[in-house]
PDB file of C-alpha atoms in Angstrom:
ATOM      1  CA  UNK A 190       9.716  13.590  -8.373  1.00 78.00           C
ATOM      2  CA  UNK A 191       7.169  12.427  -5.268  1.00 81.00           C
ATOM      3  CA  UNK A 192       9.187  10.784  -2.852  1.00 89.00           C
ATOM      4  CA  UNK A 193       7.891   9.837   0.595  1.00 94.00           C
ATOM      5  CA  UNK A 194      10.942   9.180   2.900  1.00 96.00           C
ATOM      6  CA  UNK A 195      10.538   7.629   6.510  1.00 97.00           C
ATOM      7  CA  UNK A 196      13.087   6.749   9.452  1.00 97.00           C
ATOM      8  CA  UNK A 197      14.232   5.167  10.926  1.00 97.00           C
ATOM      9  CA  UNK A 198      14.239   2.144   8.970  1.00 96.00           C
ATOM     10  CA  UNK A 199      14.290  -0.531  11.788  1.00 96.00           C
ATOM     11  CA  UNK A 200      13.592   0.128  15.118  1.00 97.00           C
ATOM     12  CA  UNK A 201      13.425  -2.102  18.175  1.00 98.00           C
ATOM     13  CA  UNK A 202      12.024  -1.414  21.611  1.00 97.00           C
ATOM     14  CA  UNK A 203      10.679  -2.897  25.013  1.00 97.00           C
ATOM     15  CA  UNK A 204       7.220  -3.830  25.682  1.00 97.00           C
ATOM     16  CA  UNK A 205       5.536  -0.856  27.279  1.00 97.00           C
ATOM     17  CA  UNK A 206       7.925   1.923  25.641  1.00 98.00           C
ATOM     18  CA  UNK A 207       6.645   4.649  23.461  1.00 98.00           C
ATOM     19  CA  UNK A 208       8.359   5.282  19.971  1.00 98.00           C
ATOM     20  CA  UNK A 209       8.057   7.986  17.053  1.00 98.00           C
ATOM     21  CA  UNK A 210       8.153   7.206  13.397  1.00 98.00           C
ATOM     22  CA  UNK A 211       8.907   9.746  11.218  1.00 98.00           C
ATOM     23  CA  UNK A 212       7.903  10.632   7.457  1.00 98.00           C
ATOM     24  CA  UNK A 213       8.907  12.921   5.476  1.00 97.00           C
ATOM     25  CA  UNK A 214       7.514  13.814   1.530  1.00 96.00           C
ATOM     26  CA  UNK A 215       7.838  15.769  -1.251  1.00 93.00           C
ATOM     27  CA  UNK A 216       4.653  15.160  -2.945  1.00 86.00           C
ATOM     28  CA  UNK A 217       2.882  18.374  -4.280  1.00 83.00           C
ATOM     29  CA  UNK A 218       0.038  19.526  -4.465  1.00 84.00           C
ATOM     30  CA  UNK A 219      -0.963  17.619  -1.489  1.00 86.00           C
ATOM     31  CA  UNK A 220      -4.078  15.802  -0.919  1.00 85.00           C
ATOM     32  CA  UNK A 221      -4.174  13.617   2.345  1.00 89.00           C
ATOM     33  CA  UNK A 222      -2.010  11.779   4.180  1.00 93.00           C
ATOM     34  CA  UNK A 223      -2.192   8.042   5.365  1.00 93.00           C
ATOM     35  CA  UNK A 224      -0.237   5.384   7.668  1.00 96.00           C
ATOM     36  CA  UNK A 225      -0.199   1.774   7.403  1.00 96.00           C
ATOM     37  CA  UNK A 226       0.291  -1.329   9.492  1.00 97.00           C
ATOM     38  CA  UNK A 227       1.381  -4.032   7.466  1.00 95.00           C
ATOM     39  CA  UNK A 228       1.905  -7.409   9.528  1.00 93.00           C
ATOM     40  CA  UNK A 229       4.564  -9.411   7.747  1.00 88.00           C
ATOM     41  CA  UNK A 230       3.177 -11.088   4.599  1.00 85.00           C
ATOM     42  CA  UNK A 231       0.063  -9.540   5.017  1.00 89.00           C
ATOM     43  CA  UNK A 232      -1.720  -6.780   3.630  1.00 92.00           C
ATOM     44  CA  UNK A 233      -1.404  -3.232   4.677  1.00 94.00           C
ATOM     45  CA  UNK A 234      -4.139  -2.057   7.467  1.00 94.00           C
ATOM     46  CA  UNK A 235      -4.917   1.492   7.332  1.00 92.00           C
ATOM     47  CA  UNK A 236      -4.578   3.121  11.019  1.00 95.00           C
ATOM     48  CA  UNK A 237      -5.429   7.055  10.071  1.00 92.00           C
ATOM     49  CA  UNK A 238      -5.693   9.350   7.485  1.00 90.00           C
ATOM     50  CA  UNK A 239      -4.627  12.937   7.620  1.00 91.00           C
ATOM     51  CA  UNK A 240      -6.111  16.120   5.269  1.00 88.00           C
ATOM     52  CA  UNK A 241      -4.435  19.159   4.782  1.00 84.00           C
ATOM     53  CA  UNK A 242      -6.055  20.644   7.796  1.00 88.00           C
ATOM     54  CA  UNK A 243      -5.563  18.409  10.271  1.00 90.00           C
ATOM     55  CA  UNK A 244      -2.801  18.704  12.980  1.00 92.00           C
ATOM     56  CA  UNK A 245      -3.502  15.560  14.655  1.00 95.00           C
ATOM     57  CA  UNK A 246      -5.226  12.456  15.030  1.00 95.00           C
ATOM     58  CA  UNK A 247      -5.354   9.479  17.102  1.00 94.00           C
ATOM     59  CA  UNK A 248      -6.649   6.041  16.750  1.00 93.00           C
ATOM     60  CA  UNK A 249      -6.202   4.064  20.228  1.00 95.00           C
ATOM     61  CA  UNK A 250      -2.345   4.086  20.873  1.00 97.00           C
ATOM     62  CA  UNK A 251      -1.753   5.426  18.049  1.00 97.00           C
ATOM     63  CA  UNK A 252      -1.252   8.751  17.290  1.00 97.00           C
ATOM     64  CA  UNK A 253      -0.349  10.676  13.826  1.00 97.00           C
ATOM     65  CA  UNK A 254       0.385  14.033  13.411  1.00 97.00           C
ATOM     66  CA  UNK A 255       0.931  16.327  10.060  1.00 96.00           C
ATOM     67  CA  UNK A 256       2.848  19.565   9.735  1.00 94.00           C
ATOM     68  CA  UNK A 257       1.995  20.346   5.933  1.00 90.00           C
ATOM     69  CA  UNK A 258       4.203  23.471   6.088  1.00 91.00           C
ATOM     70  CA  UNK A 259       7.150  21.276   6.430  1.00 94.00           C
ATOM     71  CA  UNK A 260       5.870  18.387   4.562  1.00 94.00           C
ATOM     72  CA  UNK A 261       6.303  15.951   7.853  1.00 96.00           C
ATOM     73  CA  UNK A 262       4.330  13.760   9.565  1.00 97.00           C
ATOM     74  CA  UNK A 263       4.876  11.742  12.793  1.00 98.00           C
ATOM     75  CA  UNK A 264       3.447   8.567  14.002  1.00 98.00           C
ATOM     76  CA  UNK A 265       3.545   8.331  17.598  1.00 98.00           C
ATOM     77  CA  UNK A 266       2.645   4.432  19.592  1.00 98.00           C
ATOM     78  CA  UNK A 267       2.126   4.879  22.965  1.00 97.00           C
ATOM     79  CA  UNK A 268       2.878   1.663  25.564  1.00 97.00           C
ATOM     80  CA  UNK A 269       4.104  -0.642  22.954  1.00 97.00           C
ATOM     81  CA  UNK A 270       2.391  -4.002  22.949  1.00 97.00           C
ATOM     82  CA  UNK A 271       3.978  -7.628  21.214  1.00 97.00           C
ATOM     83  CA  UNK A 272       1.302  -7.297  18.945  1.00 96.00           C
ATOM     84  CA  UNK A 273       2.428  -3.665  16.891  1.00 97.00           C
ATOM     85  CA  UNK A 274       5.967  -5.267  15.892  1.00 97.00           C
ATOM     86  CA  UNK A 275       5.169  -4.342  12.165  1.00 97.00           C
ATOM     87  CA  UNK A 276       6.039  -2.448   9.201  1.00 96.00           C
ATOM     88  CA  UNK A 277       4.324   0.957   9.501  1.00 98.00           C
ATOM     89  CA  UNK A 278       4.043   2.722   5.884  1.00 96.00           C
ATOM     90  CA  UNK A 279       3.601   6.234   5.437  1.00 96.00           C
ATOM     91  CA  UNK A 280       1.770   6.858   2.147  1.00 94.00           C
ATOM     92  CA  UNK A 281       0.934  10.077   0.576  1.00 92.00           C
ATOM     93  CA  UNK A 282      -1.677  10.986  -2.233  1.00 87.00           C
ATOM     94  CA  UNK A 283      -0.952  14.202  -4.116  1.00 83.00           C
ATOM     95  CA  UNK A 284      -3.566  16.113  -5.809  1.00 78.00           C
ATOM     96  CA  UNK A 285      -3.868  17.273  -9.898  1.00 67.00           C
ATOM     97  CA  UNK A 286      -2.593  15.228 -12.353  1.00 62.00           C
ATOM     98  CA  UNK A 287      -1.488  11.893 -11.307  1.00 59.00           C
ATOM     99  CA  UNK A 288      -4.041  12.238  -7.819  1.00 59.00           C
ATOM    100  CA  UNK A 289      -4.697   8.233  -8.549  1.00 65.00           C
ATOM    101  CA  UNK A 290      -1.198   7.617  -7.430  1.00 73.00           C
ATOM    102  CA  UNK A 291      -0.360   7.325  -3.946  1.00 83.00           C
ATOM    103  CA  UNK A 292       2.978   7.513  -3.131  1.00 88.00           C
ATOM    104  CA  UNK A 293       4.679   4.981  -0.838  1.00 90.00           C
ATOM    105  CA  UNK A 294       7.446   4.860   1.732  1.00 93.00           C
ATOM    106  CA  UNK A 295       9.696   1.833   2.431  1.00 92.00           C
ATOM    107  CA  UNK A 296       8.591   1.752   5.603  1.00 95.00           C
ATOM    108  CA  UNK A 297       9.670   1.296   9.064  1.00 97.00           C
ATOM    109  CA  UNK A 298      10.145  -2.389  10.812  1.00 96.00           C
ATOM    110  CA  UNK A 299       9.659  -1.586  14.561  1.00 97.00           C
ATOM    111  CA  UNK A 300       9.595  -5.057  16.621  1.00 97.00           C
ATOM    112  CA  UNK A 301       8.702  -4.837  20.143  1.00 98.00           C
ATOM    113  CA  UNK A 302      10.775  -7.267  22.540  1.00 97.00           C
ATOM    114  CA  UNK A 303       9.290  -8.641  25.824  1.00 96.00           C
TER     115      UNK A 303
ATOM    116  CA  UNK B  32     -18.856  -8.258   4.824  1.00 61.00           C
ATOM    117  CA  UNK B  33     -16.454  -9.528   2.891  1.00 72.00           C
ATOM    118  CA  UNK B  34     -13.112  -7.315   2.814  1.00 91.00           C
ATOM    119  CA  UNK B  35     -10.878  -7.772  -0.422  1.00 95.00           C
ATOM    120  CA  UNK B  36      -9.916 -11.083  -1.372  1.00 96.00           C
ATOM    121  CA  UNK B  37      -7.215 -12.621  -3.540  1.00 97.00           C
ATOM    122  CA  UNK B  38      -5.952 -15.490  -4.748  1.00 97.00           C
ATOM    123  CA  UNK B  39      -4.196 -17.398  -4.667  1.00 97.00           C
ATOM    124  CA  UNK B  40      -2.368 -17.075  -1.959  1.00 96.00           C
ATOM    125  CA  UNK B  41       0.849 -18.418  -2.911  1.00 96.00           C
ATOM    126  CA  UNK B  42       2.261 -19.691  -6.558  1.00 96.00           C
ATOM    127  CA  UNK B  43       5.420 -20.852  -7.704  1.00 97.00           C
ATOM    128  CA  UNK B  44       6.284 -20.546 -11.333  1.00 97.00           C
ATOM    129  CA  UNK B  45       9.357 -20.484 -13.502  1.00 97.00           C
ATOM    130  CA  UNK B  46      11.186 -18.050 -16.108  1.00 97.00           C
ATOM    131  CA  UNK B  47       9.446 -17.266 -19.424  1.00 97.00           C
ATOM    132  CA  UNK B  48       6.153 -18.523 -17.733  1.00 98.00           C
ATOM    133  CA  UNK B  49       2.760 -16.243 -17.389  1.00 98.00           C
ATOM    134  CA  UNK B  50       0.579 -15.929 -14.402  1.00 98.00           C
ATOM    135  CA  UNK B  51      -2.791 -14.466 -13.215  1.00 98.00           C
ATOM    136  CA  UNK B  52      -4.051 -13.200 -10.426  1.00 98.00           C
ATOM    137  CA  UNK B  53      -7.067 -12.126  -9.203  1.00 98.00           C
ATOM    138  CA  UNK B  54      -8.884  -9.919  -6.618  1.00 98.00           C
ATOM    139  CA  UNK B  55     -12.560  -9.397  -5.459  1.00 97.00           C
ATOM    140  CA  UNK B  56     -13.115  -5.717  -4.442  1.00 95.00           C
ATOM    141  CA  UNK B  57     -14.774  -4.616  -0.741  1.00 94.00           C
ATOM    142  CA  UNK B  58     -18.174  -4.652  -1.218  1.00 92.00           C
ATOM    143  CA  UNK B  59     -19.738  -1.622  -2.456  1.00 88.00           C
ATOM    144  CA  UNK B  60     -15.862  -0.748  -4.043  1.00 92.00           C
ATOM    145  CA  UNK B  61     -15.626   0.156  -7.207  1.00 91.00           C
ATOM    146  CA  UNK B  62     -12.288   0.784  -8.309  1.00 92.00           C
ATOM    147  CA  UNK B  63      -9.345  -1.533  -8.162  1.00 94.00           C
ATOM    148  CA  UNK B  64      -5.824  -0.623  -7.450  1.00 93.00           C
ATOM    149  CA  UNK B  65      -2.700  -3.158  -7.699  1.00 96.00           C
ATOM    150  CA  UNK B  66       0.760  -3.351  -6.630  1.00 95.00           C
ATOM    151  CA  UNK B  67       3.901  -4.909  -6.351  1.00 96.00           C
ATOM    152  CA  UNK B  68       5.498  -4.857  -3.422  1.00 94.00           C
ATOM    153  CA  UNK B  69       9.596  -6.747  -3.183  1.00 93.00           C
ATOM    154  CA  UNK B  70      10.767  -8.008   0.127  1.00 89.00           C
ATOM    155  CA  UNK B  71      11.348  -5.221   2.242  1.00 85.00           C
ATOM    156  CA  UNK B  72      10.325  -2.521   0.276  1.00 88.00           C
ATOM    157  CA  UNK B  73       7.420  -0.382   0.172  1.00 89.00           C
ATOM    158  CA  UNK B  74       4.407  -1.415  -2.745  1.00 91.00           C
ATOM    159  CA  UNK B  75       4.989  -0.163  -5.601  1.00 91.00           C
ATOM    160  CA  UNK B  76       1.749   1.063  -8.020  1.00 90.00           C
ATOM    161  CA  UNK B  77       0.946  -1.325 -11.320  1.00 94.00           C
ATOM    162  CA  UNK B  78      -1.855   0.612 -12.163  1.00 93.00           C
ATOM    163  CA  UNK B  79      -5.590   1.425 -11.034  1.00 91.00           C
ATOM    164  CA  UNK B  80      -8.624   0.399 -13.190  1.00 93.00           C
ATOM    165  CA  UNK B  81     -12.357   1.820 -12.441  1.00 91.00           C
ATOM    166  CA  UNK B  82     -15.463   1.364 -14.890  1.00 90.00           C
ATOM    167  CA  UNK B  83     -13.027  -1.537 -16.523  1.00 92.00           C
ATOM    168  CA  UNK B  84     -10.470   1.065 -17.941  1.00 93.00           C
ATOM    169  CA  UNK B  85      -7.221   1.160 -16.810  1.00 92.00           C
ATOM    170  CA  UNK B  86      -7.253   5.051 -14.815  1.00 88.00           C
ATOM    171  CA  UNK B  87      -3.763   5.148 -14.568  1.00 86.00           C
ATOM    172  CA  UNK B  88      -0.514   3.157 -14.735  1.00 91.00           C
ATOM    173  CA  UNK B  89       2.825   2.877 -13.153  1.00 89.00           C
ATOM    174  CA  UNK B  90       6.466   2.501 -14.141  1.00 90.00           C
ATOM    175  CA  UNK B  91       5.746  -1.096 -15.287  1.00 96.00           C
ATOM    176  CA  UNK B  92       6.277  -2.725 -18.599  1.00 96.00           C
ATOM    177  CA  UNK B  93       3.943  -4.215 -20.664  1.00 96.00           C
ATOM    178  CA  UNK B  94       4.684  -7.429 -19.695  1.00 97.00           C
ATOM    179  CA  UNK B  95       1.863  -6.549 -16.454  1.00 98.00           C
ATOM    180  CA  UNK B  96      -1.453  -6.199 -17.906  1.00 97.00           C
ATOM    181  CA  UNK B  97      -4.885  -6.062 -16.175  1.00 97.00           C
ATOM    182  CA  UNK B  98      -8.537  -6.169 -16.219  1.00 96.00           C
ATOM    183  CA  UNK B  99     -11.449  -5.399 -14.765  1.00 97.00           C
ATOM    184  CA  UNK B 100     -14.908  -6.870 -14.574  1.00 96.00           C
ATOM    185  CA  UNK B 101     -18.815  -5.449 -14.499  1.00 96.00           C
ATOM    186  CA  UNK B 102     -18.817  -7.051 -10.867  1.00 94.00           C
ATOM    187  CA  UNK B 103     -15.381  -4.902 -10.393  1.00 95.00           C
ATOM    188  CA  UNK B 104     -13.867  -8.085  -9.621  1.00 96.00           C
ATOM    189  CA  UNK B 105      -9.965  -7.514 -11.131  1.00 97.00           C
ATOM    190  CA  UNK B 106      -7.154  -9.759 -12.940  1.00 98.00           C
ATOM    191  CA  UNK B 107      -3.475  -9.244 -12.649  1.00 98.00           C
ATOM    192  CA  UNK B 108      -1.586 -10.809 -15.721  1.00 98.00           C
ATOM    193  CA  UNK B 109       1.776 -11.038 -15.958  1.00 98.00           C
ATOM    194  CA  UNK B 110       4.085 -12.253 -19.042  1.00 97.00           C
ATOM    195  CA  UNK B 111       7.118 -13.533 -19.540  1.00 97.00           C
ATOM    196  CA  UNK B 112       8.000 -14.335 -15.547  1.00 98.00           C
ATOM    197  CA  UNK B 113      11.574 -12.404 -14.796  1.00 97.00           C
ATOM    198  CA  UNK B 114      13.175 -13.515 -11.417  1.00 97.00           C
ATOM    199  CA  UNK B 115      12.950  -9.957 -10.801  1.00 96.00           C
ATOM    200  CA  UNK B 116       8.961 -10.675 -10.688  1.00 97.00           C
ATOM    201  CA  UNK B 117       9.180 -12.753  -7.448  1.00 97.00           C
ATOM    202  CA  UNK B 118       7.497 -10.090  -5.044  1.00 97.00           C
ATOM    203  CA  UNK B 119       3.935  -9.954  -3.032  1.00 96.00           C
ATOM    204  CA  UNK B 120       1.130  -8.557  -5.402  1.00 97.00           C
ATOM    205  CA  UNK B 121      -1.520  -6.578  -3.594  1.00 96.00           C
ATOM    206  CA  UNK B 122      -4.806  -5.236  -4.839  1.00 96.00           C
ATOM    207  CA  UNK B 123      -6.553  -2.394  -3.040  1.00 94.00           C
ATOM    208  CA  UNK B 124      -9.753  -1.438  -3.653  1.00 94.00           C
ATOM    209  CA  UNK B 125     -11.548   1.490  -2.872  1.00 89.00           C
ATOM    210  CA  UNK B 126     -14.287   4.060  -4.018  1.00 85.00           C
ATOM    211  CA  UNK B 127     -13.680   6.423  -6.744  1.00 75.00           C
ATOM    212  CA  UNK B 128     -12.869   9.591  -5.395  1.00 60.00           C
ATOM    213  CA  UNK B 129      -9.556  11.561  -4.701  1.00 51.00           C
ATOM    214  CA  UNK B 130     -10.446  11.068  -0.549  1.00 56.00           C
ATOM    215  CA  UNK B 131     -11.381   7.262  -1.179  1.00 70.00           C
ATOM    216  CA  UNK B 132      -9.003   4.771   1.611  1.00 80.00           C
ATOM    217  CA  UNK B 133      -7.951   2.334   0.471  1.00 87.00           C
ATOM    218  CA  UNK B 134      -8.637  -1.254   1.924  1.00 92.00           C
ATOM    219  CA  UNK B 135      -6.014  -4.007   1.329  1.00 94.00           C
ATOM    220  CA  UNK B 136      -6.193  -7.605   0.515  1.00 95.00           C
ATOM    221  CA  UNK B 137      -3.680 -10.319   2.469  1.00 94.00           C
ATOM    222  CA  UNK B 138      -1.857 -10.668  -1.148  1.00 96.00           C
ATOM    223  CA  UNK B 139      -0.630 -12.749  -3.480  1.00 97.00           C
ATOM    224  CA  UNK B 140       3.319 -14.075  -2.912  1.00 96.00           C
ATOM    225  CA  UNK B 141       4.220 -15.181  -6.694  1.00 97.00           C
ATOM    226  CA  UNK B 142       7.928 -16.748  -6.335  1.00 97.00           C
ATOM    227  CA  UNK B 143       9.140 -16.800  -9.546  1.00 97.00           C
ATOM    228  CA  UNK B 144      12.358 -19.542 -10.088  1.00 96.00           C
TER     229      UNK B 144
END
């Protein structure tokens, strides 16, 4: 069964910190990686997408990175800001049979205290 | 440009009753994804429709049904409300395409009492 696992679940840190989110899946074949910011009641915002070969990428503070050997990926947020307290969702799209189906974490809620 | 819209926004309704929702696609978007997603939890897929056939479907009952129109505007039906039915519904739409991202819409939060 696909399963897309992240930790921790909740995480809370000062203003200006870095953190690391972690993901790890199951889902194979694998097709491409993605993480999420999803605001609370809002819809998920897409903040990169990853591909088999890719090691790393960044977007801003944000940085993801993808060991497909181990089936882990890594979201790394560099000087925290108020603003990225958030659910961050790893989600994973296989490839084959079912490739229309992404699979989902639960998430991690990081909140970011003055 | 308009990103993907839904509505509405918020609805109340009680056991036994049946709602719709609905969702404009991203322009230029031509396939239509929705989910379910409980407090807390990550979404979970409802099923995916593209050329207004349902692609694929999820490990939902029949009780959620769906449609899709020429403009690839989408509906969301739902049956029978269960209290277990209270979540936030979100459509995603995207191009057809293994690679395609998906973009999100702000959701629909359907309490059900």
């Amino acid at each position: 069964k696909n399963q897309v696992e992240q930790s921790p679940q909740s995480l809370i840190i000062l203003e200006g910190k870095n953190c690391t989110l972690q993901c790890n899946y199951t889902v194979s074949p694998f097709s491409n990686l993605r993480w999420y910011k999803q605001d609370t009641g809002r819809g998920p915002v897409s903040l990169t997408i990853m591909t088999f070969s890719e090691n790393t990428k960044s977007n801003g503070r944000y940085t993801a990175t993808l060991d497909a050997d181990t089936k882990q990926s890594s979201l790394h947020i560099t000087a925290s800001q108020l603003s990225d307290s958030a659910s961050y969702i790893c989600v994973v799209r296989g490839s084959g049979a079912g490739s229309y189906q992404l699979t989902f974490g639960k998430g991690t809620k990081l909140s970011v205290i003055p | 440009d308009a990103g993907v819209t839904q509505s509405p926004t918020h609805l109340i309704k009680t056991r036994g009753q049946q709602v719709t929702l609905r969702c404009s696609p991203k322009s230029g978007h031509d396939t239509v994804s929705w989910y379910q997603q409980a407090l807390g939890q990550g979404p979970q897929f409802i099923f995916q429709y593209y050329e207004e056939e349902e692609r694929q479907r999820g490990n939902f009952p029949d009780r959620f049904s769906g449609h899709q129109f020429p403009n690839y505007s989408s509906e969301l039906n739902v049956n029978a409300l269960l209290l277990g039915d209270s979540a936030l519904y979100l459509c995603a739409s995207s191009l057809t395409g293994l690679g395609g991202e998906l973009f999100f819409g702000e959701g629909s939060r359907l309490t059900v009492l």
